[in-house]
PDB file of C-alpha atoms in Angstrom:
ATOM      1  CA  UNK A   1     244.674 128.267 -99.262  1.00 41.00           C
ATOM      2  CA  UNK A   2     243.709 126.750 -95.738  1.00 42.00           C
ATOM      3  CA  UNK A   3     246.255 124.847 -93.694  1.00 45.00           C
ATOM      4  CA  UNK A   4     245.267 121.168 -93.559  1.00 50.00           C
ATOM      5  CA  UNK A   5     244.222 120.641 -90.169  1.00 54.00           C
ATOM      6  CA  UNK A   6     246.547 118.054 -87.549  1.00 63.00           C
ATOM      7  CA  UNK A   7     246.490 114.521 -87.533  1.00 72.00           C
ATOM      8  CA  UNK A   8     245.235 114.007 -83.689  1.00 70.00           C
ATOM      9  CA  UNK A   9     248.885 111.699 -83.007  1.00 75.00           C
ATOM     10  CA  UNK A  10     250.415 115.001 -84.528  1.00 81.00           C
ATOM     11  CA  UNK A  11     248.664 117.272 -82.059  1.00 85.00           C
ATOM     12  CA  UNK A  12     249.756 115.526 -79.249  1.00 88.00           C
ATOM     13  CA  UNK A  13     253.366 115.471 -80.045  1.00 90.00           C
ATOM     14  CA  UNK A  14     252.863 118.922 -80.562  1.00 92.00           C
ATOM     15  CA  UNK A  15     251.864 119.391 -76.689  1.00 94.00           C
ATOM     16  CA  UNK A  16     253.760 116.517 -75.361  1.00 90.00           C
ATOM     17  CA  UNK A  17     256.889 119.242 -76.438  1.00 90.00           C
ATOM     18  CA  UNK A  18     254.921 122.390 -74.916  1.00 92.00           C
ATOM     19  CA  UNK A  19     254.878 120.357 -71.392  1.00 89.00           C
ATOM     20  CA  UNK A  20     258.562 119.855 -71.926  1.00 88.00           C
ATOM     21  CA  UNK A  21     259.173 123.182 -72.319  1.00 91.00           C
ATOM     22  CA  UNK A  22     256.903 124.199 -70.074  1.00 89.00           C
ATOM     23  CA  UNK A  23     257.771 121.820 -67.034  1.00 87.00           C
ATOM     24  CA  UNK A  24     262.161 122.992 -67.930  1.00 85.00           C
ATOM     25  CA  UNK A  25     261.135 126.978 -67.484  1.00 88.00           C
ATOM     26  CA  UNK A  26     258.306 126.839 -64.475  1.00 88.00           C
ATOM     27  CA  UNK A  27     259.172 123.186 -62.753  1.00 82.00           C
ATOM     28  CA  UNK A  28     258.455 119.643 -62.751  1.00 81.00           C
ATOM     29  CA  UNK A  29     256.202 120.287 -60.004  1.00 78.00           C
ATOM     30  CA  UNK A  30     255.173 123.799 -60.482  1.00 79.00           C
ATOM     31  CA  UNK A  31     253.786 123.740 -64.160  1.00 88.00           C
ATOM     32  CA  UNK A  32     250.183 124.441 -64.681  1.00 91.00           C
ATOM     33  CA  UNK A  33     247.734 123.413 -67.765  1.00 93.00           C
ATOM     34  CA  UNK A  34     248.208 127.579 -68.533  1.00 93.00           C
ATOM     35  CA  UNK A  35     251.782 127.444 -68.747  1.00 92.00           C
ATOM     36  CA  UNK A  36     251.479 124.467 -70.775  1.00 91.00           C
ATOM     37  CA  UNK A  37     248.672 125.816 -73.071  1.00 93.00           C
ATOM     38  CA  UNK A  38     251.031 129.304 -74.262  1.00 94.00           C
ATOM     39  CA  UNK A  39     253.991 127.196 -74.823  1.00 92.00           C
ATOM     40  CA  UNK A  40     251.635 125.117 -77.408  1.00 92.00           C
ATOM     41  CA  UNK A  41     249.746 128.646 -78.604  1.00 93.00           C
ATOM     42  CA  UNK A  42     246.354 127.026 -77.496  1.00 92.00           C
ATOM     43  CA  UNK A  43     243.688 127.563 -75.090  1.00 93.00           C
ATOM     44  CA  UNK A  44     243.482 125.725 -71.607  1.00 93.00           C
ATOM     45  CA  UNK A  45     240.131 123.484 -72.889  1.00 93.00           C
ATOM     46  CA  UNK A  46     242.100 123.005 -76.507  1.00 92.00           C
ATOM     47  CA  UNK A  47     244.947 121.400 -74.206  1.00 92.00           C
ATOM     48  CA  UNK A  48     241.927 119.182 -71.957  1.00 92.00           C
ATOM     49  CA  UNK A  49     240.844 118.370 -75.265  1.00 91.00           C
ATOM     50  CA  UNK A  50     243.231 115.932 -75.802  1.00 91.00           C
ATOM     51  CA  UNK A  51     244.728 115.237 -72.391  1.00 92.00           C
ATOM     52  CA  UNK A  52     241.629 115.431 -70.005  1.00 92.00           C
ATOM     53  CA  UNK A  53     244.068 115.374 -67.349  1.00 91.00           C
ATOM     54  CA  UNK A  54     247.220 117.412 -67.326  1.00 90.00           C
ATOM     55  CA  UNK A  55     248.998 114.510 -65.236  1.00 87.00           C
ATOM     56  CA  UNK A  56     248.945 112.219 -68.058  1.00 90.00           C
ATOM     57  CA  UNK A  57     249.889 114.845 -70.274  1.00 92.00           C
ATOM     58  CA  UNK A  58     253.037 115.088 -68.084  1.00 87.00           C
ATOM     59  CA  UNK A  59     254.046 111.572 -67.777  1.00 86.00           C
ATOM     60  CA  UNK A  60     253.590 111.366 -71.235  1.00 88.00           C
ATOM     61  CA  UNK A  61     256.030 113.949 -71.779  1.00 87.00           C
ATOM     62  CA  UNK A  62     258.792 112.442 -69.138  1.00 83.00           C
ATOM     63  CA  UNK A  63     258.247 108.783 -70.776  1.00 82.00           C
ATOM     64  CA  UNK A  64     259.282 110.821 -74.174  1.00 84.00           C
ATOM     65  CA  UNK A  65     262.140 112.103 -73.126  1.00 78.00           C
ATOM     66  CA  UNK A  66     263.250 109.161 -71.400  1.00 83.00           C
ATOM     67  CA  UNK A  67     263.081 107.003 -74.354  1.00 87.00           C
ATOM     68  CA  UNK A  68     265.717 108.699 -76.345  1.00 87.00           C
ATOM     69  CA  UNK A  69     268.138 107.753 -73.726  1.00 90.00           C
ATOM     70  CA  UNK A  70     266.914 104.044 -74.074  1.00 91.00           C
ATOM     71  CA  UNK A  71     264.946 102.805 -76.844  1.00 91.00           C
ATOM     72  CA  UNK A  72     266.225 104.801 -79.523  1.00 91.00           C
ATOM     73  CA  UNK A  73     270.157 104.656 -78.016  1.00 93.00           C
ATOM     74  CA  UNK A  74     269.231 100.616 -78.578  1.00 93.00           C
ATOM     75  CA  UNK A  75     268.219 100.757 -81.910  1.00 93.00           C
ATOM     76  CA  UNK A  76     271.727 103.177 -82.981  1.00 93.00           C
ATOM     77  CA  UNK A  77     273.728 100.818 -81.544  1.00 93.00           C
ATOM     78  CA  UNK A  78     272.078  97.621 -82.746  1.00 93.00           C
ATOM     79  CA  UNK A  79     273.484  98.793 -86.484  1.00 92.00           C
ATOM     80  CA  UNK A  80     276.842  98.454 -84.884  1.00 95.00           C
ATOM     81  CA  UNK A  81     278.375  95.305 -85.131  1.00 94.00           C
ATOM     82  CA  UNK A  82     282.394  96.220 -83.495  1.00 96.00           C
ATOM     83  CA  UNK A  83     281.787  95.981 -79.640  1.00 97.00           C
ATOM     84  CA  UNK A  84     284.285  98.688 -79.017  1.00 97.00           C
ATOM     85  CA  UNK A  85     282.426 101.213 -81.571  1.00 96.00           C
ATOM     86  CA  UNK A  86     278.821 100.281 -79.988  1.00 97.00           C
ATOM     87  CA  UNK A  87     280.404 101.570 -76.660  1.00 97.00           C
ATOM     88  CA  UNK A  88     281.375 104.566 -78.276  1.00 97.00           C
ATOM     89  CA  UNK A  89     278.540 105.142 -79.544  1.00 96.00           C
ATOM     90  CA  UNK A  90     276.692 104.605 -76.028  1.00 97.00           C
ATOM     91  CA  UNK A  91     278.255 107.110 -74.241  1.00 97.00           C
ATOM     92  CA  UNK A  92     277.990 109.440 -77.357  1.00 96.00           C
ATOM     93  CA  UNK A  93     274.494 109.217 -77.341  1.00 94.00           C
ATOM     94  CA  UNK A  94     274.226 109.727 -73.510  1.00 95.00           C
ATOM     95  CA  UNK A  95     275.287 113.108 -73.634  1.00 96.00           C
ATOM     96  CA  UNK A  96     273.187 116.154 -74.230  1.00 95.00           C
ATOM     97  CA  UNK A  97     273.471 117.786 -77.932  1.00 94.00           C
ATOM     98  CA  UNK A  98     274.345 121.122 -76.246  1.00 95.00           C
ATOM     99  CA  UNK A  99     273.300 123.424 -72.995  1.00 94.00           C
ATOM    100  CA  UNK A 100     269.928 124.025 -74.143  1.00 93.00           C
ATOM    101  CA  UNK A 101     269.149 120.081 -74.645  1.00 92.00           C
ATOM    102  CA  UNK A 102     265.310 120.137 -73.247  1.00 89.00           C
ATOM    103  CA  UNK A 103     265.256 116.042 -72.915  1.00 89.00           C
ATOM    104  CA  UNK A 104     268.478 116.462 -70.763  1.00 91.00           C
ATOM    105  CA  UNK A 105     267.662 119.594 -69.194  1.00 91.00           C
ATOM    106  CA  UNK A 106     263.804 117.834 -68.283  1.00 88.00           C
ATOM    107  CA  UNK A 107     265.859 114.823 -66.534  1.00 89.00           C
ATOM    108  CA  UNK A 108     267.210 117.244 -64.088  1.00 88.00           C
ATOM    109  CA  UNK A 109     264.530 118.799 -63.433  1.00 85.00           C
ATOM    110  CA  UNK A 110     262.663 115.087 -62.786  1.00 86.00           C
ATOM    111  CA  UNK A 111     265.475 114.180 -60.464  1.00 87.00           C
ATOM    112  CA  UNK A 112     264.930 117.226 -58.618  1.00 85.00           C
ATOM    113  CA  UNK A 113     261.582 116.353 -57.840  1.00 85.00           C
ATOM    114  CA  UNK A 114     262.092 112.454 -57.486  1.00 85.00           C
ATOM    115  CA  UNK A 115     262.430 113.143 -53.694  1.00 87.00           C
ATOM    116  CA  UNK A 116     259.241 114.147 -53.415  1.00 87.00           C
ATOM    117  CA  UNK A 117     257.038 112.148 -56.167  1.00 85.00           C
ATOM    118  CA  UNK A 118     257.315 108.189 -56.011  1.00 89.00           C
ATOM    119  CA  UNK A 119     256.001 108.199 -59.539  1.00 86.00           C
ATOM    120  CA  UNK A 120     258.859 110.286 -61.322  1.00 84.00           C
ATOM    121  CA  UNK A 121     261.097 108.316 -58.567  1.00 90.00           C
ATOM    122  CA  UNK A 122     260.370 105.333 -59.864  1.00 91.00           C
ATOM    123  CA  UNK A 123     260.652 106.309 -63.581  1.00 89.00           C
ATOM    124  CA  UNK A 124     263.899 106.999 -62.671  1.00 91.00           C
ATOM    125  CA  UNK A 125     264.768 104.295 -61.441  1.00 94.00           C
ATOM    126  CA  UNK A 126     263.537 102.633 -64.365  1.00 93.00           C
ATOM    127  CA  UNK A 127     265.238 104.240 -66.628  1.00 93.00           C
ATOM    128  CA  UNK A 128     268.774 103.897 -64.685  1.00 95.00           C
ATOM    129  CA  UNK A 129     268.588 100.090 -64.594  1.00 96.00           C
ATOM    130  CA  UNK A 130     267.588 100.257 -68.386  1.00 95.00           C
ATOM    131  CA  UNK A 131     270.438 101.863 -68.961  1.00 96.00           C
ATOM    132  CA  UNK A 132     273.152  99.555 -67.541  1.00 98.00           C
ATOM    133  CA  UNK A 133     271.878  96.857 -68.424  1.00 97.00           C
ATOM    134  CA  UNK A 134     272.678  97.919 -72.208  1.00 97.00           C
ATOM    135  CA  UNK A 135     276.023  98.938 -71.211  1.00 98.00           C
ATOM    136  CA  UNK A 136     276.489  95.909 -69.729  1.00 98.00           C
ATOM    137  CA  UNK A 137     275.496  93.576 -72.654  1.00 97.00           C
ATOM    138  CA  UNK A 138     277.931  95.521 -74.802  1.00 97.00           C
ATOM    139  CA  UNK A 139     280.637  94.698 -71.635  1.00 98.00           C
ATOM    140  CA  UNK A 140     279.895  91.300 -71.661  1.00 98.00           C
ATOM    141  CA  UNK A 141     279.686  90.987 -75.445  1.00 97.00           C
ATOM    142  CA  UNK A 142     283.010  92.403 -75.896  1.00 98.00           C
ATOM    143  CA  UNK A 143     284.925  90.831 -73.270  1.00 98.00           C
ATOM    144  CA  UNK A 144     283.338  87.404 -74.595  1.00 98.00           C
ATOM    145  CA  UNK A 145     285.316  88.079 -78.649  1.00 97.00           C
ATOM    146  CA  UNK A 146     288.277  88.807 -76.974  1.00 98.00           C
ATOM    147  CA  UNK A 147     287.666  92.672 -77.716  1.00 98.00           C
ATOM    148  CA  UNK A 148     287.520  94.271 -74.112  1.00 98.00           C
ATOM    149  CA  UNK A 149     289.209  93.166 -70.691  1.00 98.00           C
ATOM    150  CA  UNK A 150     287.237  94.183 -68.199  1.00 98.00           C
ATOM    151  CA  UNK A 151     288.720  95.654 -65.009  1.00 98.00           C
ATOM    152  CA  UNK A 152     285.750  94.916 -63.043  1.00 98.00           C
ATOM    153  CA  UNK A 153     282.645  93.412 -63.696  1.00 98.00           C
ATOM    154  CA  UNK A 154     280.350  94.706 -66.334  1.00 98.00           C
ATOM    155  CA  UNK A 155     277.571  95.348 -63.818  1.00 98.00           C
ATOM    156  CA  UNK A 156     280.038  97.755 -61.671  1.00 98.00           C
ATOM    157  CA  UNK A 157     281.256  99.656 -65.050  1.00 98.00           C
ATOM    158  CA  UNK A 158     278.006 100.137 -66.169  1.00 98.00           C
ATOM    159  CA  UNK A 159     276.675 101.985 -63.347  1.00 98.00           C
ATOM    160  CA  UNK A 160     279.702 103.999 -63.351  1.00 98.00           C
ATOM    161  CA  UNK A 161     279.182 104.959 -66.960  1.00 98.00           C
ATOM    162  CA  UNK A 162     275.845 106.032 -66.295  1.00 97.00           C
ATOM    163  CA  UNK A 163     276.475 108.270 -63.501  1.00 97.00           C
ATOM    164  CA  UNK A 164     278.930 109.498 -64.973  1.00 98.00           C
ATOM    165  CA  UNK A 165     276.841 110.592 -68.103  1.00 97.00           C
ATOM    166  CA  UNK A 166     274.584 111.482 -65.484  1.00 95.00           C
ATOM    167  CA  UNK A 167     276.374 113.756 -63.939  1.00 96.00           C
ATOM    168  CA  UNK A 168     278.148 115.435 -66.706  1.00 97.00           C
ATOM    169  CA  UNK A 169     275.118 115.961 -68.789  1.00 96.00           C
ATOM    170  CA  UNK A 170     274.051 117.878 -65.607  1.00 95.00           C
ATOM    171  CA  UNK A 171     277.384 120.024 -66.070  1.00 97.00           C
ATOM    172  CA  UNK A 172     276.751 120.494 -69.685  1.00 97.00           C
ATOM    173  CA  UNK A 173     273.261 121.982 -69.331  1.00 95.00           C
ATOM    174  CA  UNK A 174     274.745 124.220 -66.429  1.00 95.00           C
ATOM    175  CA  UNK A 175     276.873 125.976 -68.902  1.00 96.00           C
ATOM    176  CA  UNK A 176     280.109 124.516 -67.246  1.00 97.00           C
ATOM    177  CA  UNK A 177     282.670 127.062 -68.780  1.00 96.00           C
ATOM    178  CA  UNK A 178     285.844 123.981 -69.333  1.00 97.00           C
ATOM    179  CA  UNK A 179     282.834 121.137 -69.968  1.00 97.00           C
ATOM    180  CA  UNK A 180     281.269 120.981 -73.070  1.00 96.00           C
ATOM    181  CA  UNK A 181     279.816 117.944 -74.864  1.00 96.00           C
ATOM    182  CA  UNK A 182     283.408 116.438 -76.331  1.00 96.00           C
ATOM    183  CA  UNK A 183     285.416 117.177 -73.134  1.00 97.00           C
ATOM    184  CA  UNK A 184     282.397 115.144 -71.103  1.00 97.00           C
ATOM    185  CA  UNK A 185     282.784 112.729 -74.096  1.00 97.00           C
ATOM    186  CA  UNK A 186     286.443 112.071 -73.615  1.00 97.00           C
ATOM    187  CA  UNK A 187     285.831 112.184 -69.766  1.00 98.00           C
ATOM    188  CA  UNK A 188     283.721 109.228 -69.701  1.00 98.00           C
ATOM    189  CA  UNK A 189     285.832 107.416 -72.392  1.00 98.00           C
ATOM    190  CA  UNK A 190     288.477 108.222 -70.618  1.00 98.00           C
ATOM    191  CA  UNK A 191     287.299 105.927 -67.508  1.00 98.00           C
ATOM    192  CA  UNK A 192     285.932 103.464 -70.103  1.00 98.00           C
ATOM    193  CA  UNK A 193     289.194 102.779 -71.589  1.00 98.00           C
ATOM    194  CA  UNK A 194     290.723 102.015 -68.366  1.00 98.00           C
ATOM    195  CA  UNK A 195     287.606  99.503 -67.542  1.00 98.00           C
ATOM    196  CA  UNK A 196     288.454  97.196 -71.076  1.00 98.00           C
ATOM    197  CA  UNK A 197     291.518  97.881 -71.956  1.00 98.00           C
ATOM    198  CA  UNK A 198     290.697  98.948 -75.120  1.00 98.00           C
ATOM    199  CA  UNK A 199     291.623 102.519 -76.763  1.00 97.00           C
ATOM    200  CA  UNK A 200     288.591 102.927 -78.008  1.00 97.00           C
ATOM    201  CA  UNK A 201     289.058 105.577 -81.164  1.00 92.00           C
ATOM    202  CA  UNK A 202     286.380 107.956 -81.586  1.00 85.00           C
ATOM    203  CA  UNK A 203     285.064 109.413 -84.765  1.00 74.00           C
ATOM    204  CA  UNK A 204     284.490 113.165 -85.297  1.00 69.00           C
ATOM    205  CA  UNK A 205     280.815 114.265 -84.004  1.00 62.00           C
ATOM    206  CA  UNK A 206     278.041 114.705 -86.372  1.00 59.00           C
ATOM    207  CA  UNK A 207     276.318 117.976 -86.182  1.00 55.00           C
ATOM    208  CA  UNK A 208     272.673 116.817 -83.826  1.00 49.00           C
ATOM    209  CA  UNK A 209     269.321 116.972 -85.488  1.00 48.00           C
ATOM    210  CA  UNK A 210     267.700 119.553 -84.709  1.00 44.00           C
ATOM    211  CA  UNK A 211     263.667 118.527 -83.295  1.00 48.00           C
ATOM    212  CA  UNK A 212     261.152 119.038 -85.470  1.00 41.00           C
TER     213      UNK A 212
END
């Protein structure tokens, strides 16, 4: 019995997550359509085939792993009515799954090489404004039923909270030996209580998906 052959959309999810894995073991900069092509199992011109330049095929593969910490963190917490469990949720989902998270481990590698590449710079950049401005809708949302009282304004605290996701989903894919995902996770709520003066309870993790 022959395997059915790949949808083409199929295909290129298939090598949009070879040039993630590909650009977290040899560099954002450094990775090569070869490199690329044996993390997917294909040839070089079976790659070109479908990205006729390995550039695109890159951004492609940044702009996927940014939207999980964006577009699909929006639609969790849209299902969330409770202001304080939305925040929850927020930071939650801003933390890698575990140390060998490739859309977290990716991000580092991109802000390693933001220095030196306006374009991944300014997808950055993008995707750091993004991000506080949802934090600060839930803010504002919650200090406007009564729920949170803010200790600064919502603009402030949400940059905090995402550096501070920043930087300890950097710690988490180092392998810190005292911070794993729930200590970062109490970390951050830790500073988030203090911001709304709420005590924001947290439910017990779910076990993460694991990527198809």
């Amino acid at each position: 019995m022959t395997t059915p052959r790949k949808r083409r959309a199929d295909r290129q999810q298939d090598l949009i997550e070879a040039a993630q894995r590909a650009m977290v073991l040899h560099g954002t900069d450094g990775v090569h359509l070869k490199q690329v092509a044996a993390e997917a199992g294909l040839t070089s011109g079976a790659v070109l085939y479908h990205y006729s330049d390995l550039q695109d095929l890159l951004l492609d593969a940044h702009h996927a792993g940014m939207e999980r910490f964006y577009e699909h963190r929006v639609r969790e917490i849209d299902a969330v009515d409770d202001p304080a469990a939305r925040l929850v949720v927020t930071v939650r989902s801003g933390l890698p799954a575990g140390s060998d998270d490739v859309d977290v481990r990716l991000l580092c590698e991109l802000g390693g090489a933001a220095g030196r590449n306006r374009v991944y710079a300014a997808l950055l950049t993008t995707l750091y404004d993004r991000q506080v401005s949802m934090y600060q809708g839930i803010l504002e949302s919650g200090a406007t039923q009564g729920v949170f009282t803010l200790a600064d304004s919502a603009t402030t605290i949400g940059r905090n909270l995402v550096a501070l996701e920043d930087a300890y989903g950097y710690r988490i894919v180092a392998r810190h030996p005292t911070i794993g995902v729930a200590e970062a996770e109490e970390l951050i709520l830790s500073y988030a209580r203090g911001m709304t003066g709420h005590p924001l309870p947290v439910t017990p993790r779910r076990k993460p998906r694991s990527r198809s």
